[in-house]
Amino acid sequence: MAFTAVLATWCVASAAPAAADTATGTGTYDICPTVYYYVVPEGSPGLEGIADLVLGDPERADEIYEYNAGRTQADGGALGEDRQVLPEWRLVVPFDAGGEGVYEGLDPLCVVSVDQANALGQEPPSPPPAPPAYTPPPEEEPSAEAASGDAAAEEEPSIDPRLLAAGAAGLVLLTLITLFWQPIGRALAWPFRRVAAARADRPLKRRPSRPGAAARRRRAATDLIASDPDAARRAGTAHAELVGAPADVPVRPVALLTTPSETTAVVPAGATPPASSWRAVDTTTWRYGSGRSSAPVRFGTSVHTMTGAALRGVLVCLGQKEGTDALVHVDFTRVRGLLAVDGDPKVAADAVRVVADGLHAAGLRVRVLRQGRPLRSLVPDTVPVVAAPDPIHGLDPGTEAPTVVVVPRPLGQADEHVLTSLPPDVIVVAAGSSHAARWQWEAFDDGTVHTGALGIDVVLRMPEPRG
């Protein structure tokens, strides 16, 4: 089951670039409750369809609506009275939900709020209380009127005293239930809440995937990249047009998704798309083409002649977006600091190789930390730049090309000390997890990688063979 945590898309940040002298936030994820949530896919059947899919009962759509009404999603929208849901939304669901697309972990919208507050140097907002666990309603007890009616129907000349005593006891019991139904209901629900709490303490994990199936998915993504050799040029040209086009708010795309028929850009929230060629699909997604129909990408001749390495940026093709035929090109132009890939060791190591090979192919200097050597041997001593860039905007790249340091092993405590004072022109790509990571990705054994704040689940391509 998908969190890709992530996810985070999910994963919208502030529209304006982070200032270089803002203080780092101190919020942690400890304030975020553990919940069950469902990631809405493309072509969602609606709230009733989701309830039927994950709960087996479309009439329980009201429960999902009560849990999520008014909660601001990563794209800025929220579930309203029209009950319309959009792709990539994270909907909190009852504890007995299951099936594909259902995850168990920290409230993803609370995680995004903490990340944004940390990026802006602010205290994170108080999270909403965790939604109550679903409790089956108690069976209806026979009412006092029905009991008295049954007694009146018996017109026997004599009544057994034991029957009278049982009726009196039942009447007293019904009276107590009527007066104290709330504490009685809480007592009945207590075992179910204990079970729900025990399940909520379990870490987020997907169902195990067979190695053969994961390898086939990754080979299919690699073959899709090989079958479209022009995808990198189209992504670079689209990047150049977005960077060079006049707009009310300057924009630099975070990722570009390409197919032979269309190009889609994932951008920071609040940016203004060029009116001539791009249209906004939602808050953070633009699509190239005129009108409402999907049109093939045809960039003007002037754009081709102006496109250079500086405008194209540093684009790395990670693989195929899960569930679609789109290729994912991530822009590393403004990335400074640590990119850490945690999760399945083999897929995480391959993700580090794919990113390192892509950065090397883009012309950056890539240095690999040898086995047994500390990270400080490749990172020069420097006074760190005090800044808190959000994961989307990053730092101004400047004129100097960054140096890439690849750490093909899990990070240790000594490495964490070095990562807190990295020079502004160094990118570290490492396996494992770190609190100092600007981008924290998660790799799964089914061959997919969740890109954290970018909010995209990618079927990772196979690394280039070593010579």
mmCIF file of N, CA and C in Angstrom, residues 86-131:
data_model
loop_
_atom_site.group_PDB
_atom_site.id
_atom_site.type_symbol
_atom_site.label_atom_id
_atom_site.label_comp_id
_atom_site.label_asym_id
_atom_site.label_seq_id
_atom_site.Cartn_x
_atom_site.Cartn_y
_atom_site.Cartn_z
ATOM 1 N N LEU A 86 -10.191 15.179 -5.237
ATOM 2 C CA LEU A 86 -9.231 15.335 -6.318
ATOM 3 C C LEU A 86 -8.081 14.354 -6.157
ATOM 4 N N PRO A 87 -7.414 14.007 -7.263
ATOM 5 C CA PRO A 87 -6.272 13.096 -7.172
ATOM 6 C C PRO A 87 -5.185 13.630 -6.237
ATOM 7 N N GLU A 88 -4.468 12.709 -5.582
ATOM 8 C CA GLU A 88 -3.374 12.966 -4.656
ATOM 9 C C GLU A 88 -3.837 13.520 -3.302
ATOM 10 N N TRP A 89 -5.159 13.641 -3.070
ATOM 11 C CA TRP A 89 -5.618 14.034 -1.737
ATOM 12 C C TRP A 89 -5.393 12.898 -0.750
ATOM 13 N N ARG A 90 -5.125 13.253 0.511
ATOM 14 C CA ARG A 90 -4.989 12.272 1.592
ATOM 15 C C ARG A 90 -6.249 12.363 2.466
ATOM 16 N N LEU A 91 -7.089 11.338 2.399
ATOM 17 C CA LEU A 91 -8.340 11.322 3.141
ATOM 18 C C LEU A 91 -8.212 10.381 4.332
ATOM 19 N N VAL A 92 -8.455 10.889 5.541
ATOM 20 C CA VAL A 92 -8.450 10.050 6.740
ATOM 21 C C VAL A 92 -9.652 9.105 6.685
ATOM 22 N N VAL A 93 -9.404 7.813 6.971
ATOM 23 C CA VAL A 93 -10.450 6.795 6.883
ATOM 24 C C VAL A 93 -10.519 6.053 8.212
ATOM 25 N N PRO A 94 -11.647 5.330 8.489
ATOM 26 C CA PRO A 94 -11.761 4.590 9.749
ATOM 27 C C PRO A 94 -10.702 3.493 9.870
ATOM 28 N N PHE A 95 -10.545 3.005 11.104
ATOM 29 C CA PHE A 95 -9.465 2.050 11.347
ATOM 30 C C PHE A 95 -9.697 0.721 10.643
ATOM 31 N N ASP A 96 -10.954 0.387 10.286
ATOM 32 C CA ASP A 96 -11.199 -0.902 9.645
ATOM 33 C C ASP A 96 -11.129 -0.807 8.126
ATOM 34 N N ALA A 97 -10.572 0.293 7.590
ATOM 35 C CA ALA A 97 -10.397 0.397 6.138
ATOM 36 C C ALA A 97 -9.204 -0.450 5.701
ATOM 37 N N GLY A 98 -9.224 -0.897 4.463
ATOM 38 C CA GLY A 98 -8.131 -1.708 3.941
ATOM 39 C C GLY A 98 -8.164 -1.740 2.434
ATOM 40 N N GLY A 99 -7.138 -2.351 1.867
ATOM 41 C CA GLY A 99 -7.046 -2.453 0.417
ATOM 42 C C GLY A 99 -5.968 -1.535 -0.150
ATOM 43 N N GLU A 100 -5.860 -1.543 -1.464
ATOM 44 C CA GLU A 100 -4.839 -0.748 -2.140
ATOM 45 C C GLU A 100 -5.093 0.734 -1.943
ATOM 46 N N GLY A 101 -4.033 1.478 -1.625
ATOM 47 C CA GLY A 101 -4.144 2.916 -1.436
ATOM 48 C C GLY A 101 -4.359 3.338 -0.006
ATOM 49 N N VAL A 102 -4.550 2.373 0.946
ATOM 50 C CA VAL A 102 -4.761 2.718 2.350
ATOM 51 C C VAL A 102 -3.433 2.581 3.087
ATOM 52 N N TYR A 103 -3.067 3.593 3.887
ATOM 53 C CA TYR A 103 -1.804 3.610 4.611
ATOM 54 C C TYR A 103 -2.078 3.853 6.093
ATOM 55 N N GLU A 104 -1.110 3.476 6.891
ATOM 56 C CA GLU A 104 -1.183 3.667 8.334
ATOM 57 C C GLU A 104 0.066 4.407 8.761
ATOM 58 N N GLY A 105 -0.079 5.580 9.360
ATOM 59 C CA GLY A 105 1.071 6.352 9.782
ATOM 60 C C GLY A 105 0.651 7.715 10.303
ATOM 61 N N LEU A 106 1.654 8.610 10.445
ATOM 62 C CA LEU A 106 1.378 9.956 10.929
ATOM 63 C C LEU A 106 0.459 10.694 9.965
ATOM 64 N N ASP A 107 -0.389 11.564 10.513
ATOM 65 C CA ASP A 107 -1.311 12.364 9.696
ATOM 66 C C ASP A 107 -0.505 13.125 8.649
ATOM 67 N N PRO A 108 -0.667 12.819 7.336
ATOM 68 C CA PRO A 108 0.196 13.442 6.317
ATOM 69 C C PRO A 108 0.009 14.943 6.245
ATOM 70 N N LEU A 109 -1.222 15.453 6.455
ATOM 71 C CA LEU A 109 -1.429 16.903 6.385
ATOM 72 C C LEU A 109 -0.767 17.590 7.570
ATOM 73 N N CYS A 110 -0.754 16.933 8.730
ATOM 74 C CA CYS A 110 -0.037 17.488 9.883
ATOM 75 C C CYS A 110 1.468 17.506 9.616
ATOM 76 N N VAL A 111 2.010 16.454 8.974
ATOM 77 C CA VAL A 111 3.437 16.410 8.635
ATOM 78 C C VAL A 111 3.803 17.557 7.710
ATOM 79 N N VAL A 112 2.946 17.812 6.699
ATOM 80 C CA VAL A 112 3.211 18.930 5.782
ATOM 81 C C VAL A 112 3.196 20.254 6.537
ATOM 82 N N SER A 113 2.244 20.431 7.487
ATOM 83 C CA SER A 113 2.180 21.670 8.260
ATOM 84 C C SER A 113 3.450 21.858 9.093
ATOM 85 N N VAL A 114 3.952 20.780 9.695
ATOM 86 C CA VAL A 114 5.187 20.881 10.477
ATOM 87 C C VAL A 114 6.363 21.250 9.571
ATOM 88 N N ASP A 115 6.456 20.613 8.390
ATOM 89 C CA ASP A 115 7.545 20.935 7.462
ATOM 90 C C ASP A 115 7.487 22.393 7.029
ATOM 91 N N GLN A 116 6.284 22.884 6.733
ATOM 92 C CA GLN A 116 6.171 24.275 6.314
ATOM 93 C C GLN A 116 6.532 25.222 7.452
ATOM 94 N N ALA A 117 6.070 24.916 8.672
ATOM 95 C CA ALA A 117 6.394 25.770 9.809
ATOM 96 C C ALA A 117 7.892 25.777 10.064
ATOM 97 N N ASN A 118 8.557 24.608 9.971
ATOM 98 C CA ASN A 118 10.010 24.538 10.144
ATOM 99 C C ASN A 118 10.722 25.341 9.070
ATOM 100 N N ALA A 119 10.204 25.247 7.837
ATOM 101 C CA ALA A 119 10.852 25.975 6.744
ATOM 102 C C ALA A 119 10.765 27.475 6.939
ATOM 103 N N LEU A 120 9.663 27.950 7.542
ATOM 104 C CA LEU A 120 9.460 29.389 7.751
ATOM 105 C C LEU A 120 9.962 29.852 9.107
ATOM 106 N N GLY A 121 10.494 28.942 9.900
ATOM 107 C CA GLY A 121 10.987 29.325 11.208
ATOM 108 C C GLY A 121 9.898 29.638 12.202
ATOM 109 N N GLN A 122 8.745 29.020 12.064
ATOM 110 C CA GLN A 122 7.607 29.285 12.929
ATOM 111 C C GLN A 122 7.267 28.041 13.747
ATOM 112 N N GLU A 123 6.524 28.270 14.828
ATOM 113 C CA GLU A 123 6.029 27.139 15.602
ATOM 114 C C GLU A 123 4.919 26.454 14.814
ATOM 115 N N PRO A 124 4.917 25.146 14.742
ATOM 116 C CA PRO A 124 3.859 24.465 13.979
ATOM 117 C C PRO A 124 2.520 24.635 14.654
ATOM 118 N N PRO A 125 1.439 24.672 13.868
ATOM 119 C CA PRO A 125 0.100 24.800 14.464
ATOM 120 C C PRO A 125 -0.306 23.533 15.199
ATOM 121 N N SER A 126 -1.220 23.715 16.128
ATOM 122 C CA SER A 126 -1.732 22.562 16.864
ATOM 123 C C SER A 126 -2.514 21.672 15.910
ATOM 124 N N PRO A 127 -2.197 20.370 15.886
ATOM 125 C CA PRO A 127 -2.901 19.484 14.943
ATOM 126 C C PRO A 127 -4.324 19.227 15.393
ATOM 127 N N PRO A 128 -5.202 18.913 14.451
ATOM 128 C CA PRO A 128 -6.564 18.525 14.840
ATOM 129 C C PRO A 128 -6.550 17.190 15.577
ATOM 130 N N PRO A 129 -7.507 16.964 16.445
ATOM 131 C CA PRO A 129 -7.517 15.673 17.171
ATOM 132 C C PRO A 129 -7.692 14.513 16.210
ATOM 133 N N ALA A 130 -7.121 13.359 16.604
ATOM 134 C CA ALA A 130 -7.259 12.173 15.758
ATOM 135 C C ALA A 130 -8.722 11.777 15.658
ATOM 136 N N PRO A 131 -9.167 11.335 14.486
ATOM 137 C CA PRO A 131 -10.587 10.962 14.327
ATOM 138 C C PRO A 131 -10.911 9.738 15.161
#
